[in-house]
Coordinates of C-alpha atoms in Angstrom, one line a residue:
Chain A
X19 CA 34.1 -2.8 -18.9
X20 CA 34.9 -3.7 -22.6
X21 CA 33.6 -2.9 -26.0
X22 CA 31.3 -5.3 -26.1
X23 CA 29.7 -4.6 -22.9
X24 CA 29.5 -1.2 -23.6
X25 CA 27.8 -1.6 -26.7
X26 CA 25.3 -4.2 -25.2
X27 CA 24.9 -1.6 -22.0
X28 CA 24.9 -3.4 -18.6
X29 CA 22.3 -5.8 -17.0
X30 CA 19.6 -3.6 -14.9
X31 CA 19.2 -2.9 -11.6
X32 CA 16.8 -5.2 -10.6
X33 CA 19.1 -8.4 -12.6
X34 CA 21.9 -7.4 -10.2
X35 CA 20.0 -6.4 -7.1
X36 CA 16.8 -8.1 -7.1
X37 CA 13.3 -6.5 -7.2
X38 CA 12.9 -5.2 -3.8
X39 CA 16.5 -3.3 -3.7
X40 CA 15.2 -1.9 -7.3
X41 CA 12.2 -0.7 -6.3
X42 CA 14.0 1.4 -2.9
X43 CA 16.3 2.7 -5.3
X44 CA 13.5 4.5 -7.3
X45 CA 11.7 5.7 -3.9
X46 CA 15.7 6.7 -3.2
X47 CA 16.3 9.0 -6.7
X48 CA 12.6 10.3 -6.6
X49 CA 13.1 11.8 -2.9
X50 CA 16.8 12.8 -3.6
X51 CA 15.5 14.5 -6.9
X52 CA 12.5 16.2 -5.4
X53 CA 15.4 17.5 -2.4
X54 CA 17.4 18.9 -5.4
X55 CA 14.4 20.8 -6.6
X56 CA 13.2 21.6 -2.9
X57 CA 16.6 23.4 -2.4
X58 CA 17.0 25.1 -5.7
X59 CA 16.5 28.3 -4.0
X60 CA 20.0 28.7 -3.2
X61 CA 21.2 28.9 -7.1
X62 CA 18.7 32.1 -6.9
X63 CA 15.1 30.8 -8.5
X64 CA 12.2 32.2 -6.8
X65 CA 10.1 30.0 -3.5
X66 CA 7.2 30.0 -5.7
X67 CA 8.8 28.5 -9.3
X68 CA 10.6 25.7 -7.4
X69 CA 7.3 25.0 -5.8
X70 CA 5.4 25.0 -9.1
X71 CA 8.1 22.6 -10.4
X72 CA 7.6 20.6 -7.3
X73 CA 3.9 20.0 -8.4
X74 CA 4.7 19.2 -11.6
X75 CA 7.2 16.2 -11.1
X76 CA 4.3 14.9 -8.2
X77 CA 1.7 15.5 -10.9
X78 CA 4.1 13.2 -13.5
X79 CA 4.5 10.7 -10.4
X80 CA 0.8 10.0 -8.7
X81 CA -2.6 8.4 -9.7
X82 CA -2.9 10.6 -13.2
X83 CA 0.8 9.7 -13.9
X84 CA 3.8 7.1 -14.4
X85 CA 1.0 5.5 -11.5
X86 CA -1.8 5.2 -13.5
X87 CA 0.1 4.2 -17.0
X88 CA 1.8 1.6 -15.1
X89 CA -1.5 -0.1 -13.7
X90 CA -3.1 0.3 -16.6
X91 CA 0.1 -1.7 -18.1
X92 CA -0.2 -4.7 -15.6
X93 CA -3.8 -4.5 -15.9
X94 CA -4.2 -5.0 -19.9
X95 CA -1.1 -8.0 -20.2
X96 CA -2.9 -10.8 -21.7
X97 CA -6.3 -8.5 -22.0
X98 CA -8.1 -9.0 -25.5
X99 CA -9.1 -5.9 -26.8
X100 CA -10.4 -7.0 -30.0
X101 CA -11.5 -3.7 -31.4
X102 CA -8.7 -1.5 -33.0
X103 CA -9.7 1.8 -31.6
X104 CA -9.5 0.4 -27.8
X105 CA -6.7 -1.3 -28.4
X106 CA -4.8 2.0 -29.6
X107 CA -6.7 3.9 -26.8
X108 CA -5.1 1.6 -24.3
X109 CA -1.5 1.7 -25.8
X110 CA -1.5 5.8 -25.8
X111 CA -3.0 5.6 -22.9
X112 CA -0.2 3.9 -20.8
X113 CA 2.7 5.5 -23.2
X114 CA 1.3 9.0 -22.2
X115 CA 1.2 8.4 -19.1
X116 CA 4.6 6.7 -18.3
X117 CA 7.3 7.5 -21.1
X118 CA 5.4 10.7 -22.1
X119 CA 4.7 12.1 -18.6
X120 CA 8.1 11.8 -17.2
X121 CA 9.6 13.6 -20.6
X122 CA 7.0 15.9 -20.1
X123 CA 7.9 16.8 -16.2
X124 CA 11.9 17.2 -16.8
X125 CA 10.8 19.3 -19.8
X126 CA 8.6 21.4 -17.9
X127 CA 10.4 21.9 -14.4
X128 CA 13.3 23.2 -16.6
X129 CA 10.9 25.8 -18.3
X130 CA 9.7 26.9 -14.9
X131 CA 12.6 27.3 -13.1
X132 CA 14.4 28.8 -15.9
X133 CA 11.7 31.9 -15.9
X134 CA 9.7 30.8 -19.0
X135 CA 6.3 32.7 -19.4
X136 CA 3.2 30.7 -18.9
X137 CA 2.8 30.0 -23.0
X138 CA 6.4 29.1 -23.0
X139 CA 5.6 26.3 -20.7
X140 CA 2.3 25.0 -22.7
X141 CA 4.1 25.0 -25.9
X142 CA 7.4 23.2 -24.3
X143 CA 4.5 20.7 -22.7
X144 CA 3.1 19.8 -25.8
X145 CA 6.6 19.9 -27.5
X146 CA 7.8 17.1 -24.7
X147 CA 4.4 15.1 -25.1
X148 CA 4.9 14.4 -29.0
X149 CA 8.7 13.2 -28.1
X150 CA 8.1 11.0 -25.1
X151 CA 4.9 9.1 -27.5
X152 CA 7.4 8.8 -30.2
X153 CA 9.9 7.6 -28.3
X154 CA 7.5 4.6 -27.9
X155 CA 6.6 4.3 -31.2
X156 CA 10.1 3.7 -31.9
X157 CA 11.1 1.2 -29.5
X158 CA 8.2 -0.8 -30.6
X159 CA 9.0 -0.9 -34.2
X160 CA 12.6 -1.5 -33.5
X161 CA 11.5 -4.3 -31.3
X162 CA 10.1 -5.9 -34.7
X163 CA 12.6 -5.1 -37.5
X164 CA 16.2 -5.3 -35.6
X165 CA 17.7 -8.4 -34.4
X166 CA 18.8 -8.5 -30.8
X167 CA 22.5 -7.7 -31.9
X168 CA 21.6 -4.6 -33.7
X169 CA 19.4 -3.3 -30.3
X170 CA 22.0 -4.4 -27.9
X171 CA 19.0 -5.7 -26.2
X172 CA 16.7 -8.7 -26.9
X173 CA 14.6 -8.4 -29.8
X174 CA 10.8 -9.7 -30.3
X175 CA 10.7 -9.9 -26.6
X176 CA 6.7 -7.2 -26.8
X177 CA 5.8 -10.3 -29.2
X178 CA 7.1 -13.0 -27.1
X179 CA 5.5 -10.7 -24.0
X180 CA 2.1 -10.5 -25.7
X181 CA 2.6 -7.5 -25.4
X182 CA 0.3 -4.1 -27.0
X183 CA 2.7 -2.3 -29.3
X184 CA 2.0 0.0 -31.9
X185 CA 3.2 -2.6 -34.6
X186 CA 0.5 -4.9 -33.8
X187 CA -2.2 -2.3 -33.7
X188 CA -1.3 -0.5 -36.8
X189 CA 1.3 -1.9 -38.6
X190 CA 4.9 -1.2 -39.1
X191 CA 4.6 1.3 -41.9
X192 CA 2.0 2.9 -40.3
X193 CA 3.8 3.1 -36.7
X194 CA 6.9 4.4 -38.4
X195 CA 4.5 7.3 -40.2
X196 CA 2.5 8.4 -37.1
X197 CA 6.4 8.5 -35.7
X198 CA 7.2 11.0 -38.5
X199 CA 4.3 13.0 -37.8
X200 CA 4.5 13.1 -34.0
X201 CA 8.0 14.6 -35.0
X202 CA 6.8 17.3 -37.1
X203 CA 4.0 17.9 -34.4
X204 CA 6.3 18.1 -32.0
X205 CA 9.0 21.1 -33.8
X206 CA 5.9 22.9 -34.8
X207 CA 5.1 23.5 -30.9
X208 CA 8.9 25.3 -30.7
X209 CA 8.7 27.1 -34.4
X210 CA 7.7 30.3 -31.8
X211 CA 10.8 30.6 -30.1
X212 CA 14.2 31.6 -31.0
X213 CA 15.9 28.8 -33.4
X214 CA 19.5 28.8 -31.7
X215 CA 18.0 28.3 -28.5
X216 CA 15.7 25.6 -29.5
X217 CA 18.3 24.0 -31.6
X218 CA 19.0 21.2 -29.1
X219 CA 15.6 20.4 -28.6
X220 CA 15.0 19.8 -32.3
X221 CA 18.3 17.6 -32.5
X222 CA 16.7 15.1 -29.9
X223 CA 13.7 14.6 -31.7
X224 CA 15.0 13.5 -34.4
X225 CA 17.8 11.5 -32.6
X226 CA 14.7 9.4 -31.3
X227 CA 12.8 9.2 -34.2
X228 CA 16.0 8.3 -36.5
X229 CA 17.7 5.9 -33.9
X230 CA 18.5 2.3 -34.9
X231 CA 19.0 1.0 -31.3
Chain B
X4 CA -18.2 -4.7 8.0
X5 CA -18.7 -6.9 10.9
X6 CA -17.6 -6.1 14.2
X7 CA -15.1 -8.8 14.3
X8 CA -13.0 -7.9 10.7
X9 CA -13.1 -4.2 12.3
X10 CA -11.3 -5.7 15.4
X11 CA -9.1 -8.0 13.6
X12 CA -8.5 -5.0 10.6
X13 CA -9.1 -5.5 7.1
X14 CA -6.4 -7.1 4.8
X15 CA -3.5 -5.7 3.7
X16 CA -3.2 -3.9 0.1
X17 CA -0.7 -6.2 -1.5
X18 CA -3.0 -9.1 -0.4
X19 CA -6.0 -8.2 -2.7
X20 CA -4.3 -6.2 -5.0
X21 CA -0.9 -8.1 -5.7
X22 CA 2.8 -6.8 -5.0
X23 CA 3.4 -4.7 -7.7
X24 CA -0.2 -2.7 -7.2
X25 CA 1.1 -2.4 -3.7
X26 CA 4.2 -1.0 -4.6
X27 CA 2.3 1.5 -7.1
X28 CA 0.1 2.8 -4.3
X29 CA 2.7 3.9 -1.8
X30 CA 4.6 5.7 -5.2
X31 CA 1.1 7.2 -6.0
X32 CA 0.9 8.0 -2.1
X33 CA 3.8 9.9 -1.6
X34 CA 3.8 11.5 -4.9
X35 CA 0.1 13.1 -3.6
X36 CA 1.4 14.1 -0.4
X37 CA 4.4 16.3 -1.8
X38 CA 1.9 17.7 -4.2
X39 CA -0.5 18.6 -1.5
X40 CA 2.1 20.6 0.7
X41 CA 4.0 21.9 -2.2
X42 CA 0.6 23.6 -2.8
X43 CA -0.3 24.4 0.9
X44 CA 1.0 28.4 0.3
X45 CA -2.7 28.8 -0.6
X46 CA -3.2 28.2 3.1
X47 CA -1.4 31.1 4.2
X48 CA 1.6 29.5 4.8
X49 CA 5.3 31.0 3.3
X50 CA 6.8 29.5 0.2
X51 CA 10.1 29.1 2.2
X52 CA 8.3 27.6 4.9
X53 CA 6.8 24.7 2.5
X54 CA 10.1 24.1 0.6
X55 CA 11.5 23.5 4.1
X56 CA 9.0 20.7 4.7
X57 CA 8.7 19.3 1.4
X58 CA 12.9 18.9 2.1
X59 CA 11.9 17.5 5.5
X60 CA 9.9 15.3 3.9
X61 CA 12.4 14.1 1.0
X62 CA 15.0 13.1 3.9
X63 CA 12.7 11.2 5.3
X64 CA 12.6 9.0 2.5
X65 CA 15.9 8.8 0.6
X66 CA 19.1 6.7 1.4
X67 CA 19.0 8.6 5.0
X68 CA 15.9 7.9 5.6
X69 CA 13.3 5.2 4.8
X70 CA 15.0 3.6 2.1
X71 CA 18.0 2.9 3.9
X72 CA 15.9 1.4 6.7
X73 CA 14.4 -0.9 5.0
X74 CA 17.6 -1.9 2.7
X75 CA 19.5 -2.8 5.9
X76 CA 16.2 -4.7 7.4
X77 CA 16.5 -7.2 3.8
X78 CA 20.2 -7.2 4.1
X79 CA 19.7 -8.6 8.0
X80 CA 17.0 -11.1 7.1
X81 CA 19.2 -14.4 8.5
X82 CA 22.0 -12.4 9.1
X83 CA 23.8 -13.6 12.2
X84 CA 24.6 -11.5 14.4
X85 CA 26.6 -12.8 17.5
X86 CA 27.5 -9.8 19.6
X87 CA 24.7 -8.1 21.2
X88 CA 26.4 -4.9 20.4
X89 CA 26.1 -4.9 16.8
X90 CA 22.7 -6.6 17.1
X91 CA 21.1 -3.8 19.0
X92 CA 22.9 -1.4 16.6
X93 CA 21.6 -3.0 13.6
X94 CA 18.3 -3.1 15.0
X95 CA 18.4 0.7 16.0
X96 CA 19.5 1.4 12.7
X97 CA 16.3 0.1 10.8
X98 CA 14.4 1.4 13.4
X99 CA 15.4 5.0 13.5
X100 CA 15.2 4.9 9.6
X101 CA 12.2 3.0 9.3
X102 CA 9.5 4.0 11.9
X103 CA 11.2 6.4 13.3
X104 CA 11.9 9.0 10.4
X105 CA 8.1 8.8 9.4
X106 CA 6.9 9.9 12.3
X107 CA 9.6 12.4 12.7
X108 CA 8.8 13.8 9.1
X109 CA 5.0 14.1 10.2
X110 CA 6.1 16.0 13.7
X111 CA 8.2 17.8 12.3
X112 CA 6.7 19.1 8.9
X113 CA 3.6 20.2 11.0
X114 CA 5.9 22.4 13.1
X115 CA 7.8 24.1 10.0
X116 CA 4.3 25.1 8.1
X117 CA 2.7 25.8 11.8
X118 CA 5.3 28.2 12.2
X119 CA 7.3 27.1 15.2
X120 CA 10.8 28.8 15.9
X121 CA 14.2 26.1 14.9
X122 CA 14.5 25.7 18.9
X123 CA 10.7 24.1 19.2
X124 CA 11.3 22.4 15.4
X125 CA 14.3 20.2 16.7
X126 CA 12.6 19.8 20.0
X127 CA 9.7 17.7 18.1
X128 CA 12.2 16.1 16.3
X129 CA 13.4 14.5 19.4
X130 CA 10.1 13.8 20.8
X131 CA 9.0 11.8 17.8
X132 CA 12.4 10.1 16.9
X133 CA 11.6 8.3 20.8
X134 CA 8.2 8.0 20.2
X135 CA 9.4 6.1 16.9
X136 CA 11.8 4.0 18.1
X137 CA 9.1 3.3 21.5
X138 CA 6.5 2.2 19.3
X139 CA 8.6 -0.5 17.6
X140 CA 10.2 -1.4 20.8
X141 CA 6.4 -2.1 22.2
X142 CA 5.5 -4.2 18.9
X143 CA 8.3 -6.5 19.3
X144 CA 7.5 -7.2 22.9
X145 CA 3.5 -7.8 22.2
X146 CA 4.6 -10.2 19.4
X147 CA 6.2 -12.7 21.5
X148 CA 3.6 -11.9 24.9
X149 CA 0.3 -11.6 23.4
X150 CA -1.9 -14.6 21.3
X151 CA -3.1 -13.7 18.4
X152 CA -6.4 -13.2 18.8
X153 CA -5.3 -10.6 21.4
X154 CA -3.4 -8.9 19.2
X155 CA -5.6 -9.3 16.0
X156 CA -2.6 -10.7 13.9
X157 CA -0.3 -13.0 13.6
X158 CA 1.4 -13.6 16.7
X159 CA 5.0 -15.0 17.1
X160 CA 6.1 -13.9 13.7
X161 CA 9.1 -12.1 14.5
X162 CA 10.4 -15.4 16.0
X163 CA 9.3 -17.9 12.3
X164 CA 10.9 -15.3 10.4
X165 CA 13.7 -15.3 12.5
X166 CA 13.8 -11.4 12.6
X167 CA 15.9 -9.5 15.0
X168 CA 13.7 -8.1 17.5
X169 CA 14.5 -6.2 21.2
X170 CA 13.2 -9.1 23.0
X171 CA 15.9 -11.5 21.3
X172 CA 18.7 -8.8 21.8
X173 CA 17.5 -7.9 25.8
X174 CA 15.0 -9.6 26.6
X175 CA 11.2 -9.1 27.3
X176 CA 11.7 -7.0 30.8
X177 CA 14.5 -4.9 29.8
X178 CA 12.8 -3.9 26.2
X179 CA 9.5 -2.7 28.1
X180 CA 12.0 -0.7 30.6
X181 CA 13.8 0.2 27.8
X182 CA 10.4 1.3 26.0
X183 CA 8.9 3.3 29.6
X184 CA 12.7 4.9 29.5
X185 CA 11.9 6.1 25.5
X186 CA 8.3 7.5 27.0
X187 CA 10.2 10.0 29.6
X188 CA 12.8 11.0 27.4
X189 CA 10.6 12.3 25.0
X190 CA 8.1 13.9 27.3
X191 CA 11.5 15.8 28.2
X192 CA 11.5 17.0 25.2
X193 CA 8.4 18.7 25.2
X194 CA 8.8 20.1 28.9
X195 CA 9.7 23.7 27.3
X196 CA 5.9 24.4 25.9
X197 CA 2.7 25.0 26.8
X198 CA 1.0 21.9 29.3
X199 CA -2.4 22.5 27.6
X200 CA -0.6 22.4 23.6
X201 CA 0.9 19.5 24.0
X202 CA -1.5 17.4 26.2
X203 CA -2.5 15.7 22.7
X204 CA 1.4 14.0 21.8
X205 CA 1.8 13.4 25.7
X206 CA -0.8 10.9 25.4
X207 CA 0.3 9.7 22.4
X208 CA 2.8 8.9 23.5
X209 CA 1.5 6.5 26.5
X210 CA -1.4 5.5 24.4
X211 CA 1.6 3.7 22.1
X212 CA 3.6 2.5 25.3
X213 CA 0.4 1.3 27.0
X214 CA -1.0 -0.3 23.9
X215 CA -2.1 -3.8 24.3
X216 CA -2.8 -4.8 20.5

C-alpha cells in the first residue's frame, strides 16, 4: 500500500466483496465478538459480569439499538419533515441509536468487566453517549466545509444523499457549538473519577471533536 | 387469513419489507435471543452453564458456522463442479454449516442450560447434525418430485437456479436412501436415554423424513 492509499484509507468491504459477503462478515465479527466475551471467564472475571456485558452488547445490537436507528435511517431518506424540531428528533434519534449505542456498549462492557461499581457504569454511559452524538456532529459538518481531498473521503456526498444532517437542521455554526458542548457534557460525566486514569478518555473526546478528517 | 394462504404460507419478510429490512430483522433476531439466555440465570440456571450456551450459540453463527455456510453456497452459485466427489462435499459443507449448525445450536443449547452431563450434550449434537443434514436432503428431493401446489411453493427451483442439490449429485433414489440412512443414525444416537424422554425428537425426526410438503 502507498502513501496515498494510506491517507485516502482503502475501498470498504462491501466495494471489494459485494453486499451480501458484507453483510456475513458483520453476522461473522458480532458472533466471534460475543464468543470473546462469552469466554472471558478464563482471564478471571466473574460468570455473572461477563453475562451482564453479554446483555449489554445484545441490548446495543436489537430492536432498541444499531436495529432500530438503522430502520429509522432507511425509513426517513427522502422523508420531508418540514418542522425543525422533528427533523432534529429524527436525526438524534438514529445517531443515538447507531453511532452512539455501539460507543456506548464497548464503553460499558469494559466498565463491567473491569469491576466498575454500578455509578461508575452510569456515569461512563452517559460519558460514551455525549462522544458517539458528537462524533456525528462532526462528520456532518466536515461533510460541508472540507473538500473530498482534505476527508480522504468524498465530500458533500449527505447533500448529494438528501441526506438529514445536523448542518441542514441547524446550521454549521450551530452544529459545531452543540459539538463543543456535547464535549464538555461529556468530561463533566468523568470529573468524579481519578484524572490519570481517565486521562485517555478525555484525549478521545477531544480528538473527535477537533478532527479535520 | 384464508385457509388457502395458511396452506400455501404467508410471504416472506424481505418480500414486503425489502432486503435490507430483512437483513435488519434477523440482526435484531439474534441479538434478542443472546440477550434472552444471557439473562436466563433468573431461571435457575448457572452462570457457567449460560456462558456455555451463549458460546454454543456464537459458533453456530461465525465463520464455522452459519456464515461460512452460506458464503460457500454464494461462492458455488454456477460453480462447476465436475467430479461427484467434490460436488457432494461442497454440498455437505453448506449443509452442515447452514441447516445443520442451527439445529444443532438449538439441541444442544437446550441440553447445556437443561443440565445434561458432556456424554448426553455431544450425543444431541449428533442427533441433530443428521437430523440437519436429513432435512435438507428431503427438500431437495421434494423439489424436483412434488408440483407446486403440493408443496405450497415454487417447485423445480433448485433446477432454474441451477443449484447443487443431492438429486443432481446421486440421484432421486439414492438421496431418499441416503436421507432414511440419516434417520437411523441419529436415532442411534439417542439409544442411550430414556424411551419415554425422547419420544418427542424420535418423531421429529420421521415427521422431517416423512414430510410430504
Amino acid at each position: 500500500m502507498d502513501d496515498d492509499s494510506l491517507r485516502r484509507g482503502k475501498p470498504t468491504n462491501h466495494k471489494v466483496f459485494g453486499e451480501d459477503i458484507a453483510v456475513l462478515t458483520t453476522d461473522a465479527l458480532i458472533a466471534l465478538a460475543v464468543e470473546k466475551m462469552a469466554t472471558s471467564t478464563s482471564l478471571g472475571v466473574s460468570p455473572e459480569r461477563v453475562l451482564r456485558a453479554v446483555v449489554e452488547m445484545a441490548k446495543a445490537v436489537r430492536t432498541e439499538g444499531l436495529v432500530a436507528g438503522q430502520a429509522a435511517d432507511l425509513s426517513g431518506e427522502g422523508m420531508s419533515l418540514e418542522e425543525d424540531r422533528a427533523r432534529l428528533e429524527h436525526l438524534e434519534f438514529i445517531h443515538i441509536h447507531k453511532t452512539a449505542a455501539l460507543l456506548e456498549a464497548a464503553t460499558v462492557t469494559g466498565a463491567i468487566m473491569g469491576g466498575g461499581s454500578d455509578g461508575e457504569i452510569e456515569r461512563l454511559r452517559k460519558y460514551a453517549r455525549c462522544v458517539g452524538l458528537m462524533f456525528q456532529v462532526v462528520d456532518d459538518v466536515l461533510d460541508v466545509t472540507k473538500s473530498s481531498d482534505e476527508l480522504g473521503k468524498t465530500a458533500g456526498k449527505d447533500l448529494i444523499a438528501s441526506k438529514l444532517t445536523y448542518p441542514k437542521v441547524m446550521g454549521v455554526e450551530k452544529s459545531r457549538e452543540y459539538a463543543d458542548e456535547l464535549n464538555r457534557e461529556a468530561r463533566e460525566h468523568l470529573h468524579a473519577f481519578d484524572s490519570a486514569k481517565v486521562a485517555p478518555l478525555l484525549s478521545l473526546a477531544d480528538y473527535i471533536v477537533n478532527r479535520q478528517n
